């Protein structure tokens, strides 16, 4: 008897056993003491009687789905004159007749068949589903963990992109003030600085937006270099920047940062032969119990005084 062909016929019977005749033929092929290990966590049966009971509970759900075996192969290994193991794979698809149900499943299987009283009976069935996340060459399915790690990295990258101004690499408007508030709650004091480029529109109008973008990027680098530790730097508008600095020993330390930004700006103006804007800076110290918003408002007052008095300089709110 061709047991490989016989096993393929049994699978066809199983996939169509909402038909009573097919179900009867399938059960007749099973030994009473058959053991079955299915793909479901609950699918472990130690007799034909157990399987029949579970199969009866499964029948209403199966009746809703029309199954098709897309491909199947089988190999036989003889275990003796009256026993063989047949193993292989089958690809099954199914579509709900009414409900929106879809099945697409690759299954590996092995069956042990024994000849009893001249008739071949199935005494053991074992099914398994390939683990889709397991990569070629892997002996343990690490891929899902890799995917989780990759998802976490992407989430971190997305969070970073949401925080950072892409032009300058500084914090954007929202996260600058959020991070400054967090730092203020820790340190209870600090210095607020608002920085505005002088006549930046003329750079764009005269030399193009590409040159204007290069200026913004350079200003971002200057501010990061001047700020030092315990500081938060951000781009708060088109050509507007801000700093919140803690860990400064005195007002003179805050003024020194403003002077350093002006010094670096003067260097760029000389290097680029004037194709670089000046900067106006306003500085204020956080008063005890004062809000961040109020302190930055006073820094803005100083900045506009610098603008009115000729630009390119800094003023400290006394």
Short mmCIF file of C-alpha atoms in Angstrom, two decimals:
data_model
loop_
_atom_site.label_atom_id
_atom_site.label_comp_id
_atom_site.label_asym_id
_atom_site.label_seq_id
_atom_site.Cartn_x
_atom_site.Cartn_y
_atom_site.Cartn_z
CA UNK A 1 0.00 0.00 0.00
CA UNK A 2 1.25 3.50 -0.84
CA UNK A 3 1.11 5.04 2.63
CA UNK A 4 2.16 8.49 1.39
CA UNK A 5 -0.85 8.61 -0.92
CA UNK A 6 -3.02 7.21 1.88
CA UNK A 7 -1.93 9.99 4.27
CA UNK A 8 -2.67 12.65 1.64
CA UNK A 9 -6.18 11.19 1.29
CA UNK A 10 -6.63 11.35 5.08
CA UNK A 11 -5.74 15.05 5.05
CA UNK A 12 -8.28 15.62 2.28
CA UNK A 13 -10.89 13.82 4.41
CA UNK A 14 -10.00 15.92 7.44
CA UNK A 15 -10.34 19.18 5.51
CA UNK A 16 -13.77 18.18 4.22
CA UNK A 17 -15.08 16.28 7.22
CA UNK A 18 -18.08 18.56 7.75
CA UNK A 19 -19.30 15.85 5.36
CA UNK A 20 -20.54 12.89 7.46
CA UNK A 21 -19.19 10.24 5.09
CA UNK A 22 -15.74 11.86 5.08
CA UNK A 23 -15.77 12.09 8.88
CA UNK A 24 -16.71 8.41 9.16
CA UNK A 25 -13.85 7.34 6.86
CA UNK A 26 -11.37 9.49 8.78
CA UNK A 27 -12.35 8.06 12.17
CA UNK A 28 -12.24 4.54 10.79
CA UNK A 29 -8.60 5.10 9.85
CA UNK A 30 -7.70 6.03 13.44
CA UNK A 31 -6.70 3.48 16.04
CA UNK A 32 -8.69 3.61 19.28
CA UNK A 33 -5.52 4.38 21.26
CA UNK A 34 -4.30 7.10 18.89
CA UNK A 35 -2.41 10.08 20.33
CA UNK A 36 -2.79 13.43 18.60
CA UNK A 37 -0.76 16.58 19.17
CA UNK A 38 -2.24 19.51 17.25
CA UNK A 39 -1.12 23.06 16.65
CA UNK A 40 -3.37 24.57 19.30
CA UNK A 41 -2.32 24.75 22.95
CA UNK A 42 -5.40 22.70 23.89
CA UNK A 43 -5.02 20.11 21.11
CA UNK A 44 -3.59 17.10 22.94
CA UNK A 45 -5.65 13.90 22.76
CA UNK A 46 -4.74 10.44 24.08
CA UNK A 47 -7.51 8.40 22.45
CA UNK A 48 -9.85 8.46 19.49
CA UNK A 49 -12.69 9.03 21.95
CA UNK A 50 -11.08 12.27 23.21
CA UNK A 51 -10.53 13.45 19.65
CA UNK A 52 -14.15 12.70 18.64
CA UNK A 53 -15.43 14.71 21.59
CA UNK A 54 -13.27 17.71 20.69
CA UNK A 55 -14.06 17.30 17.01
CA UNK A 56 -17.77 17.56 17.79
CA UNK A 57 -17.17 20.90 19.52
CA UNK A 58 -15.12 22.08 16.55
CA UNK A 59 -17.68 21.15 13.88
CA UNK A 60 -19.91 24.30 14.04
CA UNK A 61 -16.88 26.55 13.51
CA UNK A 62 -15.51 24.34 10.71
CA UNK A 63 -18.86 24.47 8.94
CA UNK A 64 -18.37 28.22 8.43
CA UNK A 65 -15.10 27.76 6.53
CA UNK A 66 -14.36 26.18 3.17
CA UNK A 67 -10.86 24.70 3.31
CA UNK A 68 -8.52 23.96 0.41
CA UNK A 69 -5.20 22.15 0.41
CA UNK A 70 -2.97 24.24 -1.81
CA UNK A 71 0.02 21.91 -1.64
CA UNK A 72 1.08 18.77 0.20
CA UNK A 73 4.03 16.41 0.21
CA UNK A 74 4.77 13.21 2.13
CA UNK A 75 7.72 10.89 2.79
CA UNK A 76 7.65 7.39 4.33
CA UNK A 77 10.15 5.91 6.78
CA UNK A 78 9.63 2.20 7.50
CA UNK A 79 9.79 1.31 11.19
CA UNK A 80 9.24 -2.41 10.60
CA UNK A 81 7.18 -4.81 8.54
CA UNK A 82 3.94 -3.54 10.07
CA UNK A 83 4.80 0.04 11.03
CA UNK A 84 5.82 3.20 9.19
CA UNK A 85 6.16 6.89 9.84
CA UNK A 86 4.94 9.35 7.20
CA UNK A 87 6.00 12.96 7.52
CA UNK A 88 5.62 16.08 5.39
CA UNK A 89 4.07 19.51 5.02
CA UNK A 90 0.82 20.94 3.74
CA UNK A 91 -0.35 24.42 2.94
CA UNK A 92 -4.01 25.04 3.76
CA UNK A 93 -6.16 28.06 2.99
CA UNK A 94 -9.73 28.71 3.99
CA UNK A 95 -12.40 31.32 3.44
CA UNK A 96 -15.54 31.89 5.48
CA UNK A 97 -18.70 31.08 3.58
CA UNK A 98 -20.52 34.00 5.23
CA UNK A 99 -18.40 35.44 8.01
CA UNK A 100 -15.20 37.32 7.22
CA UNK A 101 -12.82 34.51 8.19
CA UNK A 102 -9.54 33.73 6.47
CA UNK A 103 -7.08 30.89 7.02
CA UNK A 104 -3.59 30.65 5.53
CA UNK A 105 -1.50 28.02 7.28
CA UNK A 106 1.65 26.01 6.62
CA UNK A 107 1.67 22.85 8.73
CA UNK A 108 4.37 20.27 9.36
CA UNK A 109 3.16 16.85 10.36
CA UNK A 110 4.22 13.32 11.16
CA UNK A 111 2.00 10.22 11.37
CA UNK A 112 2.76 6.75 12.64
CA UNK A 113 0.75 3.97 11.03
CA UNK A 114 0.57 0.36 12.16
CA UNK A 115 -0.96 -2.60 10.35
CA UNK A 116 -3.46 -4.36 12.57
CA UNK A 117 -5.46 -7.36 11.37
CA UNK A 118 -4.43 -6.55 7.81
CA UNK A 119 -5.57 -2.89 7.95
CA UNK A 120 -3.38 0.19 8.34
CA UNK A 121 -4.37 2.37 11.29
CA UNK A 122 -3.03 5.75 12.34
CA UNK A 123 -1.67 5.46 15.89
CA UNK A 124 -0.03 8.88 16.29
CA UNK A 125 -0.29 12.33 14.67
CA UNK A 126 1.89 15.31 15.46
CA UNK A 127 1.33 18.73 13.85
CA UNK A 128 3.40 21.89 14.21
CA UNK A 129 3.39 25.37 12.71
CA UNK A 130 6.70 26.94 11.60
CA UNK A 131 7.53 29.95 13.76
CA UNK A 132 7.25 32.81 11.30
CA UNK A 133 9.58 35.10 13.25
CA UNK A 134 12.46 32.60 13.18
CA UNK A 135 15.04 33.52 10.55
CA UNK A 136 17.00 31.17 8.31
CA UNK A 137 19.90 29.74 10.28
CA UNK A 138 18.45 30.57 13.71
CA UNK A 139 18.00 27.72 16.16
CA UNK A 140 16.12 29.85 18.66
CA UNK A 141 13.56 32.43 17.53
CA UNK A 142 15.34 35.63 18.46
CA UNK A 143 13.79 37.66 15.66
CA UNK A 144 10.73 38.79 17.58
CA UNK A 145 12.98 40.14 20.32
CA UNK A 146 15.02 41.88 17.62
CA UNK A 147 11.83 43.39 16.23
CA UNK A 148 10.81 44.64 19.66
CA UNK A 149 14.25 46.17 20.12
CA UNK A 150 14.09 47.73 16.67
CA UNK A 151 10.61 49.10 17.42
CA UNK A 152 11.94 50.64 20.63
CA UNK A 153 14.81 52.21 18.70
CA UNK A 154 12.38 53.60 16.14
CA UNK A 155 10.19 54.96 18.94
CA UNK A 156 13.25 56.65 20.47
CA UNK A 157 14.20 58.09 17.08
CA UNK A 158 10.66 59.37 16.51
CA UNK A 159 10.64 60.96 19.96
CA UNK A 160 13.99 62.57 19.21
CA UNK A 161 12.70 63.86 15.86
CA UNK A 162 9.68 65.29 17.65
CA UNK A 163 11.95 67.15 20.10
CA UNK A 164 14.65 68.43 17.78
CA UNK A 165 14.63 71.30 15.32
CA UNK A 166 15.95 69.58 12.20
CA UNK A 167 17.68 72.68 10.84
CA UNK A 168 19.89 73.45 13.85
CA UNK A 169 19.87 70.34 16.03
CA UNK A 170 18.62 72.40 18.99
CA UNK A 171 15.39 71.68 20.84
CA UNK A 172 12.28 72.96 19.10
CA UNK A 173 10.01 75.62 20.62
CA UNK A 174 7.74 73.25 22.55
CA UNK A 175 10.42 71.00 24.02
CA UNK A 176 12.77 73.87 24.79
CA UNK A 177 10.27 75.40 27.21
CA UNK A 178 9.26 71.97 28.53
CA UNK A 179 12.88 71.03 29.26
CA UNK A 180 13.62 74.46 30.72
CA UNK A 181 10.69 74.12 33.10
CA UNK A 182 11.93 70.67 34.18
CA UNK A 183 15.39 72.09 34.82
CA UNK A 184 13.97 75.05 36.75
CA UNK A 185 12.00 72.71 39.02
CA UNK A 186 15.26 70.89 39.81
CA UNK A 187 17.56 73.88 40.24
CA UNK A 188 15.05 76.52 41.47
CA UNK A 189 17.06 79.25 39.72
CA UNK A 190 18.62 80.12 36.37
CA UNK A 191 19.15 82.70 33.65
CA UNK A 192 16.95 83.23 30.59
CA UNK A 193 18.41 84.46 27.30
CA UNK A 194 16.60 85.35 24.10
CA UNK A 195 18.70 85.64 20.93
CA UNK A 196 17.53 87.16 17.65
CA UNK A 197 19.49 87.49 14.39
CA UNK A 198 19.78 91.03 13.06
CA UNK A 199 18.38 91.64 9.57
CA UNK A 200 18.36 87.92 8.77
CA UNK A 201 15.82 88.48 5.99
CA UNK A 202 18.48 90.34 4.02
CA UNK A 203 20.66 87.20 3.99
CA UNK A 204 17.83 85.18 2.42
CA UNK A 205 16.88 87.96 0.00
CA UNK A 206 20.44 88.72 -1.12
CA UNK A 207 22.12 85.32 -1.05
CA UNK A 208 19.27 82.79 -1.13
CA UNK A 209 17.69 80.43 1.37
CA UNK A 210 20.52 77.92 1.10
CA UNK A 211 22.90 80.50 2.52
CA UNK A 212 20.29 81.44 5.11
CA UNK A 213 20.00 77.79 6.20
CA UNK A 214 23.79 77.59 6.55
CA UNK A 215 23.70 80.67 8.82
CA UNK A 216 21.00 79.11 11.04
CA UNK A 217 23.00 75.90 11.36
CA UNK A 218 26.15 77.84 12.28
CA UNK A 219 24.28 79.89 14.89
CA UNK A 220 22.97 76.64 16.41
CA UNK A 221 26.58 75.37 16.75
CA UNK A 222 27.70 78.68 18.27
CA UNK A 223 24.98 78.62 20.89
CA UNK A 224 25.70 75.02 21.87
CA UNK A 225 29.41 75.81 22.27
CA UNK A 226 28.77 78.91 24.37
CA UNK A 227 26.07 77.46 26.62
CA UNK A 228 28.06 74.83 28.51
CA UNK A 229 26.71 72.26 31.00
CA UNK A 230 23.49 72.83 32.94
CA UNK A 231 21.95 74.66 29.96
CA UNK A 232 19.09 74.12 27.53
CA UNK A 233 19.30 75.58 24.01
CA UNK A 234 16.45 75.88 21.53
CA UNK A 235 15.30 77.41 18.28
CA UNK A 236 12.05 79.13 19.18
CA UNK A 237 11.20 80.75 15.84
CA UNK A 238 12.51 81.36 12.31
CA UNK A 239 15.63 83.30 13.35
CA UNK A 240 14.94 83.32 17.09
CA UNK A 241 16.83 81.28 19.66
CA UNK A 242 16.77 80.90 23.42
CA UNK A 243 18.95 79.63 26.25
CA UNK A 244 18.10 78.64 29.79
CA UNK A 245 21.23 78.36 31.91
CA UNK A 246 21.72 77.04 35.42
CA UNK A 247 24.91 76.27 37.35
CA UNK A 248 26.14 79.84 36.87
CA UNK A 249 27.88 81.40 39.89
CA UNK A 250 26.75 84.97 39.23
CA UNK A 251 25.18 87.46 36.85
CA UNK A 252 28.64 87.91 35.39
CA UNK A 253 28.61 84.27 34.28
CA UNK A 254 25.42 84.85 32.29
CA UNK A 255 26.87 87.99 30.73
CA UNK A 256 30.00 86.04 29.81
CA UNK A 257 27.87 83.64 27.75
CA UNK A 258 26.30 86.58 25.90
CA UNK A 259 29.76 88.04 25.24
CA UNK A 260 31.00 84.67 23.95
CA UNK A 261 28.12 84.43 21.46
CA UNK A 262 28.91 87.96 20.26
CA UNK A 263 32.63 87.12 19.97
CA UNK A 264 31.92 84.02 17.88
CA UNK A 265 29.50 86.02 15.72
CA UNK A 266 32.16 88.67 15.05
CA UNK A 267 34.55 85.91 13.94
CA UNK A 268 31.95 84.55 11.48
CA UNK A 269 31.26 88.04 10.11
CA UNK A 270 34.99 88.49 9.39
CA UNK A 271 35.40 85.00 7.93
CA UNK A 272 32.40 85.36 5.65
CA UNK A 273 33.21 88.94 4.71
CA UNK A 274 29.98 90.31 6.10
CA UNK A 275 27.68 87.54 4.85
CA UNK A 276 26.62 86.77 8.42
CA UNK A 277 24.14 88.64 10.61
CA UNK A 278 24.77 90.24 13.95
CA UNK A 279 22.85 89.03 17.01
CA UNK A 280 20.82 90.82 19.66
CA UNK A 281 20.62 89.19 23.09
CA UNK A 282 18.44 89.84 26.13
CA UNK A 283 19.27 88.30 29.51
CA UNK A 284 17.32 88.07 32.77
CA UNK A 285 17.71 86.19 36.03
CA UNK A 286 14.85 84.07 37.40
CA UNK A 287 13.57 85.71 40.56
CA UNK A 288 12.49 83.61 43.53
CA UNK A 289 9.01 82.20 42.90
CA UNK A 290 8.89 83.68 39.39
CA UNK A 291 7.57 81.76 36.40
CA UNK A 292 9.72 80.91 33.41
CA UNK A 293 7.33 82.84 31.17
CA UNK A 294 7.77 86.05 33.15
CA UNK A 295 11.54 85.77 33.18
CA UNK A 296 11.68 85.25 29.40
CA UNK A 297 9.33 88.21 28.95
CA UNK A 298 11.88 90.43 30.72
CA UNK A 299 14.69 88.97 28.58
CA UNK A 300 12.65 89.95 25.50
CA UNK A 301 12.38 93.51 26.80
CA UNK A 302 16.19 93.67 26.97
CA UNK A 303 16.54 92.19 23.49
CA UNK A 304 14.31 94.85 21.94
CA UNK A 305 16.26 97.56 23.74
CA UNK A 306 19.39 96.24 22.02
CA UNK A 307 17.53 96.35 18.68
CA UNK A 308 16.50 99.96 19.23
CA UNK A 309 20.01 100.99 20.25
CA UNK A 310 21.78 99.75 17.13
CA UNK A 311 21.61 95.92 17.32
CA UNK A 312 24.40 93.37 17.75
CA UNK A 313 24.87 93.41 21.48
CA UNK A 314 23.40 92.18 24.76
CA UNK A 315 21.67 93.71 27.75
CA UNK A 316 21.07 92.30 31.20
CA UNK A 317 17.82 93.09 33.02
CA UNK A 318 18.87 94.76 36.29
#
